[in-house]
Amino acid sequence: MKGVGDIRLVNVLELASRKEVEQAAITYWKKHKVILKEEVLQQRASELVMVAYDDNNKVIATSTGAKTKVKLLNNNWLYQYRCFIDPNFRVIGFDYHLTQQSLDALEAAGQKDADNPIGVFTVIENAGLYNNKVNNAAVWRAYKMYFIGFNTKGQPIRVYYFKGALI
């Protein structure tokens, strides 16, 4: 793979049939020991948003969005965003494209959801993403994600609000 242009992103939320993609994601997560418990694997697969493939049609990244009522944000519904990129495919810009496409897909899904989710939140589990000046900024400008505090493990929490969101 030479760069981001060699990556194919698939919006799983738009697929008529998800079973094959979900199974490929589960295999990918097991291979990388991202998720090990079977019940968690099945649940997370049902929350897939985007799956990225290399030029050999192998899964190299996934993102998920679990609709969650967030007490910290006035009990509003938001999607909890997670992503994992194969370490061998962490090229500059890939994380941005995966996340931006995921945010767009979740915002489109939210417009059709009766619970009216107001945005996306994420817990930053990768310590490499909160140990420098750029990633510690109050706003991640590339995504318009705002720092809103820490969880009980001391990991930063960020939120992205959909257009027109009312808190």
XYZ file of N, CA and C in Angstrom:
501
model
N 0.842 -1.174 0.000
C 0.000 0.000 0.000
C 0.890 1.241 0.000
N 0.575 2.162 -0.885
C 1.383 3.365 -1.018
C 0.825 4.528 -0.219
N -0.487 4.583 -0.076
C -1.088 5.696 0.640
C -2.586 5.522 0.800
N -3.231 6.578 1.288
C -4.662 6.546 1.563
C -5.469 6.210 0.309
N -4.984 6.605 -0.855
C -5.694 6.338 -2.107
C -5.847 4.860 -2.427
N -5.029 4.024 -1.803
C -5.103 2.582 -2.042
C -6.088 1.882 -1.108
N -6.765 2.655 -0.273
C -7.690 2.098 0.715
C -9.124 2.289 0.242
N -9.925 1.228 0.367
C -11.350 1.294 0.010
C -12.172 1.283 1.289
N -12.940 2.343 1.502
C -13.813 2.444 2.670
C -15.230 2.056 2.285
N -15.853 1.220 3.100
C -17.224 0.779 2.862
C -18.096 1.222 4.030
N -19.163 1.948 3.709
C -20.131 2.370 4.719
C -21.058 1.185 4.979
N -20.878 0.527 6.097
C -21.642 -0.669 6.438
C -23.110 -0.327 6.693
N -23.378 0.880 7.149
C -24.753 1.291 7.433
C -25.621 1.320 6.182
N -24.992 1.419 5.023
C -25.732 1.473 3.761
C -25.868 0.113 3.074
N -25.260 -0.913 3.628
C -25.289 -2.229 2.988
C -26.631 -2.924 3.196
N -27.121 -3.566 2.158
C -28.356 -4.349 2.265
C -28.111 -5.617 3.079
N -26.946 -6.220 2.898
C -26.589 -7.432 3.631
C -25.255 -7.194 4.332
N -25.233 -7.398 5.645
C -24.055 -7.094 6.456
C -23.296 -8.323 6.932
N -23.891 -9.497 6.815
C -23.354 -10.702 7.443
C -21.889 -10.972 7.065
N -21.568 -10.899 5.789
C -20.206 -11.191 5.330
C -19.203 -10.162 5.875
N -19.588 -8.901 5.878
C -18.716 -7.840 6.384
C -18.528 -7.990 7.895
N -19.599 -8.301 8.606
C -19.502 -8.497 10.057
C -18.557 -9.647 10.381
N -18.655 -10.739 9.637
C -17.772 -11.886 9.887
C -16.318 -11.530 9.591
N -16.089 -10.764 8.528
C -14.723 -10.337 8.198
C -14.162 -9.445 9.306
N -15.001 -8.576 9.870
C -14.567 -7.702 10.963
C -14.230 -8.525 12.207
N -15.062 -9.500 12.514
C -14.809 -10.362 13.672
C -13.483 -11.100 13.516
N -13.233 -11.636 12.347
C -11.967 -12.328 12.066
C -10.789 -11.370 12.248
N -10.929 -10.153 11.744
C -9.902 -9.114 11.857
C -9.633 -8.773 13.327
N -10.685 -8.552 14.113
C -10.516 -8.215 15.529
C -9.847 -9.355 16.294
N -10.245 -10.597 15.988
C -9.615 -11.744 16.652
C -8.133 -11.826 16.297
N -7.806 -11.635 15.037
C -6.421 -11.699 14.570
C -5.540 -10.707 15.330
N -6.070 -9.512 15.555
C -5.301 -8.462 16.220
C -5.530 -8.417 17.733
N -6.317 -9.374 18.233
C -6.624 -9.466 19.674
C -7.203 -8.154 20.220
N -8.030 -7.518 19.402
C -8.692 -6.279 19.798
C -9.850 -6.602 20.734
N -10.624 -7.606 20.374
C -11.761 -8.068 21.170
C -11.664 -9.583 21.230
N -11.828 -10.154 22.410
C -11.672 -11.595 22.542
C -12.960 -12.316 22.938
N -13.842 -11.660 23.673
C -15.065 -12.317 24.125
C -16.082 -12.389 22.993
N -16.626 -13.592 22.802
C -17.543 -13.837 21.686
C -18.766 -12.924 21.706
N -19.353 -12.730 22.895
C -20.556 -11.884 22.964
C -20.230 -10.429 22.628
N -19.033 -9.972 22.992
C -18.621 -8.606 22.667
C -18.348 -8.490 21.169
N -17.728 -9.517 20.603
C -17.474 -9.530 19.154
C -18.778 -9.400 18.373
N -19.773 -10.167 18.757
C -21.058 -10.140 18.043
C -21.739 -8.776 18.195
N -21.709 -8.229 19.412
C -22.329 -6.927 19.653
C -21.624 -5.845 18.847
N -20.303 -5.826 18.904
C -19.536 -4.799 18.195
C -19.735 -4.912 16.689
N -19.832 -6.134 16.185
C -20.069 -6.318 14.745
C -21.397 -5.688 14.330
N -22.388 -5.771 15.208
C -23.694 -5.178 14.889
C -23.635 -3.647 14.905
N -22.555 -3.082 15.448
C -22.392 -1.631 15.543
C -21.449 -1.072 14.474
N -21.019 -1.914 13.529
C -20.085 -1.458 12.492
C -20.623 -0.254 11.733
N -19.727 0.679 11.465
C -20.056 1.848 10.654
C -19.270 1.786 9.353
N -17.948 1.707 9.459
C -17.085 1.657 8.275
C -16.117 0.478 8.385
N -15.813 -0.112 7.244
C -14.772 -1.131 7.154
C -13.861 -0.706 6.012
N -12.558 -0.744 6.267
C -11.578 -0.375 5.253
C -10.860 -1.626 4.762
N -10.634 -1.642 3.456
C -9.967 -2.779 2.811
C -8.729 -2.283 2.078
N -7.685 -3.126 2.043
C -6.510 -2.799 1.253
C -6.747 -3.215 -0.197
N -5.728 -3.073 -1.038
C -5.898 -3.397 -2.457
C -5.972 -4.899 -2.718
N -5.783 -5.733 -1.664
C -5.972 -7.181 -1.769
C -7.306 -7.617 -1.164
N -8.166 -6.644 -0.869
C -9.499 -6.881 -0.298
C -9.450 -7.495 1.101
N -8.402 -7.153 1.866
C -8.287 -7.590 3.260
C -8.702 -6.439 4.163
N -9.402 -6.754 5.247
C -9.807 -5.738 6.207
C -8.558 -5.183 6.892
N -8.456 -3.852 6.906
C -7.305 -3.206 7.545
C -7.727 -2.189 8.608
N -9.029 -1.916 8.703
C -9.514 -0.989 9.725
C -11.026 -1.119 9.850
N -11.515 -0.788 11.034
C -12.956 -0.785 11.275
C -13.301 0.407 12.158
N -14.552 0.830 12.056
C -15.079 1.790 13.021
C -16.472 1.330 13.412
N -16.836 1.654 14.646
C -18.150 1.281 15.151
C -18.792 2.479 15.831
N -20.106 2.422 15.932
C -20.859 3.467 16.616
C -22.017 2.844 17.372
N -21.913 2.805 18.692
C -22.973 2.242 19.538
C -23.830 3.381 20.064
N -25.122 3.335 19.791
C -26.015 4.384 20.289
C -26.147 4.233 21.798
N -25.831 5.328 22.516
C -25.756 5.296 23.966
C -26.366 6.565 24.549
N -27.099 6.407 25.641
C -27.611 7.573 26.369
C -26.491 8.027 27.305
N -26.094 9.292 27.185
C -24.932 9.797 27.909
C -25.358 10.728 29.037
N -25.193 10.249 30.251
C -25.589 11.009 31.439
C -24.853 12.352 31.507
N -23.553 12.335 31.221
C -22.717 13.530 31.251
C -23.241 14.628 30.331
N -23.953 14.240 29.284
C -24.465 15.194 28.299
C -25.993 15.257 28.350
N -26.513 15.463 29.548
C -27.952 15.657 29.793
C -28.813 14.489 29.332
N -28.282 13.283 29.437
C -29.010 12.070 29.045
C -29.448 12.077 27.585
N -28.701 12.766 26.754
C -28.979 12.739 25.320
C -28.401 11.469 24.709
N -28.974 11.077 23.590
C -28.456 9.948 22.825
C -27.307 10.442 21.959
N -26.211 9.693 21.975
C -25.067 9.920 21.099
C -24.561 8.555 20.655
N -23.751 8.552 19.616
C -23.096 7.324 19.195
C -21.702 7.291 19.819
N -21.344 6.158 20.430
C -19.991 5.999 20.947
C -19.116 5.460 19.831
N -18.159 6.268 19.406
C -17.296 5.937 18.283
C -16.048 5.211 18.751
N -15.719 4.141 18.028
C -14.469 3.417 18.237
C -13.886 3.103 16.862
N -12.572 3.041 16.798
C -11.952 2.574 15.551
C -10.656 1.846 15.886
N -10.280 0.985 14.978
C -9.005 0.292 15.100
C -8.423 0.142 13.708
N -7.163 0.578 13.564
C -6.443 0.477 12.300
C -5.283 -0.488 12.496
N -5.172 -1.454 11.599
C -4.052 -2.393 11.618
C -2.749 -1.589 11.704
N -1.873 -1.903 12.659
C -0.617 -1.143 12.803
C 0.208 -1.074 11.516
N 0.098 -2.059 10.646
C 0.852 -2.055 9.394
C 0.278 -1.086 8.357
N -0.874 -0.508 8.645
C -1.534 0.379 7.682
C -1.794 1.769 8.251
N -1.077 2.129 9.264
C -1.267 3.441 9.889
C -0.446 4.489 9.140
N -0.954 4.873 7.984
C -0.298 5.897 7.168
C -0.919 7.255 7.481
N -0.156 8.290 7.240
C -0.615 9.651 7.520
C -1.907 9.930 6.756
N -2.906 10.394 7.484
C -4.174 10.774 6.882
C -5.247 9.706 6.913
N -4.862 8.455 7.104
C -5.852 7.377 7.082
C -6.832 7.519 8.234
N -6.319 7.787 9.437
C -7.212 7.934 10.591
C -8.207 9.065 10.364
N -7.750 10.158 9.746
C -8.657 11.272 9.457
C -9.781 10.825 8.517
N -9.426 10.170 7.417
C -10.444 9.747 6.440
C -11.433 8.756 7.051
N -10.926 7.795 7.800
C -11.797 6.813 8.440
C -12.757 7.500 9.415
N -12.226 8.374 10.247
C -13.058 9.038 11.247
C -14.044 9.998 10.597
N -13.605 10.795 9.637
C -14.520 11.754 9.007
C -15.648 11.047 8.261
N -15.325 9.987 7.545
C -16.367 9.216 6.844
C -17.330 8.582 7.854
N -16.803 8.132 8.977
C -17.637 7.531 10.025
C -18.567 8.570 10.644
N -18.028 9.752 10.938
C -18.860 10.818 11.507
C -19.979 11.208 10.547
N -19.653 11.312 9.267
C -20.668 11.645 8.261
C -21.748 10.564 8.192
N -21.333 9.300 8.225
C -22.287 8.187 8.158
C -23.182 8.161 9.393
N -22.604 8.414 10.561
C -23.400 8.420 11.796
C -24.354 9.611 11.831
N -23.930 10.742 11.316
C -24.825 11.904 11.267
C -26.004 11.623 10.346
N -25.759 10.993 9.208
C -26.848 10.623 8.294
C -27.790 9.622 8.955
N -27.238 8.651 9.672
C -28.070 7.662 10.374
C -28.883 8.330 11.469
N -28.274 9.278 12.168
C -28.954 9.976 13.251
C -30.156 10.773 12.789
N -30.106 11.265 11.558
C -31.234 12.039 11.014
C -32.476 11.177 10.828
N -32.287 9.874 10.710
C -33.406 8.944 10.497
C -33.828 8.239 11.786
N -33.139 8.525 12.891
C -33.349 7.803 14.147
C -34.369 8.523 15.018
N -35.381 7.811 15.461
C -36.444 8.390 16.292
C -35.930 8.901 17.636
N -34.797 8.359 18.126
C -34.231 8.824 19.393
C -33.490 10.159 19.248
N -33.297 10.604 18.008
C -32.673 11.889 17.709
C -31.305 12.069 18.374
N -30.343 11.186 18.076
C -29.003 11.360 18.639
C -28.425 12.717 18.229
N -27.705 13.356 19.152
C -27.213 14.707 18.891
C -25.747 14.749 18.468
N -25.075 13.597 18.471
C -23.678 13.612 18.081
C -22.975 12.299 18.348
N -21.665 12.418 18.449
C -20.786 11.265 18.626
C -19.812 11.596 19.754
N -19.564 10.625 20.627
C -18.510 10.811 21.616
C -17.538 9.654 21.512
N -16.331 9.912 21.959
C -15.316 8.874 21.926
C -14.428 8.990 23.162
N -14.044 7.853 23.679
C -13.073 7.777 24.764
C -11.743 7.451 24.102
N -10.756 8.276 24.334
C -9.453 8.089 23.694
C -8.658 7.079 24.509
N -8.635 5.841 24.036
C -7.962 4.756 24.754
C -6.480 4.673 24.428
N -6.082 5.140 23.255
C -4.692 5.072 22.817
C -3.910 6.220 23.458
N -3.035 5.891 24.403
C -2.257 6.915 25.112
C -1.436 7.775 24.155
N -1.089 7.236 23.008
C -0.346 8.002 22.002
C -1.148 9.164 21.441
N -2.456 9.152 21.682
C -3.301 10.233 21.177
C -3.630 11.267 22.243
N -3.018 11.163 23.417
C -3.230 12.233 24.390
C -1.969 12.568 25.170
N -0.855 12.460 24.504
C 0.379 12.784 25.201
C 1.216 13.838 24.468
N 0.538 14.665 23.651
C 1.277 15.729 22.986
C 0.385 16.965 22.828
N 1.014 18.065 22.483
C 0.328 19.362 22.413
C -0.850 19.363 21.434
N -0.675 18.787 20.259
C -1.737 18.784 19.249
C -2.950 18.002 19.734
N -2.712 16.807 20.249
C -3.830 15.971 20.678
C -4.437 16.416 22.013
N -3.730 17.242 22.757
C -4.267 17.758 24.016
C -5.048 19.053 23.832
N -5.158 19.543 22.614
C -5.902 20.783 22.358
C -7.364 20.606 22.776
N -7.981 21.683 23.208
C -9.385 21.635 23.632
C -10.294 21.183 22.494
N -9.920 21.554 21.266
C -10.714 21.174 20.093
C -9.791 20.485 19.103
N -10.183 19.289 18.662
C -9.493 18.657 17.534
C -10.106 19.272 16.295
N -9.426 20.244 15.723
C -9.999 21.027 14.631
C -10.343 20.193 13.408
N -9.572 19.179 13.118
C -9.834 18.363 11.935
C -11.220 17.730 11.985
N -11.672 17.369 13.181
C -12.965 16.701 13.338
C -14.019 17.561 14.031
N -13.594 18.705 14.562
C -14.473 19.532 15.400
C -14.953 18.723 16.618
N -14.023 17.982 17.198
C -14.313 17.208 18.407
C -13.787 17.969 19.616
N -14.668 18.149 20.599
C -14.359 18.943 21.780
C -14.044 18.059 22.970
N -13.020 18.454 23.723
C -12.672 17.770 24.962
C -13.740 18.106 25.999
N -14.304 17.070 26.678
C -15.346 17.336 27.675
C -15.011 16.753 29.049
N -13.867 16.110 29.202
C -13.489 15.577 30.505
C -12.789 14.235 30.385
N -12.693 13.565 31.522
C -12.012 12.277 31.593
C -12.963 11.220 32.143
N -12.744 9.972 31.759
C -13.500 8.881 32.374
C -12.788 8.458 33.667
N -13.305 7.429 34.313
C -12.731 6.993 35.589
C -11.326 6.399 35.440
N -10.932 6.047 34.222
C -9.579 5.527 33.970
C -8.603 6.648 33.622
N -9.093 7.892 33.607
C -8.235 9.024 33.266
C -8.068 9.238 31.774
N -8.893 8.567 30.972
C -8.813 8.704 29.520
C -9.693 9.873 29.055
N -9.179 10.692 28.132
C -9.954 11.833 27.655
C -11.223 11.397 26.902
N -12.258 12.217 27.043
C -13.512 12.008 26.317
C -13.695 13.219 25.407
N -14.069 12.958 24.167
C -14.304 14.027 23.195
C -15.691 13.842 22.594
N -16.279 14.955 22.164
C -17.607 14.905 21.572
C -17.645 15.718 20.278
N -18.408 15.200 19.338
C -18.683 15.868 18.070
C -20.199 16.017 17.990
N -20.683 17.237 17.808
C -22.116 17.471 17.743
C -22.589 17.542 16.296
N -23.724 16.928 16.027
C -24.329 17.019 14.701
C -24.862 18.434 14.480
N -25.037 18.794 13.212
C -25.604 20.096 12.879
C -26.989 20.226 13.525
N -27.212 21.371 14.166
C -28.509 21.630 14.768
C -28.742 20.955 16.119
N -27.719 20.338 16.673
C -27.884 19.635 17.953
C -28.249 20.616 19.059
N -29.183 20.201 19.899
C -29.558 20.989 21.064
C -29.231 20.174 22.306
N -28.482 20.800 23.210
C -28.036 20.089 24.404
C -28.986 20.362 25.557
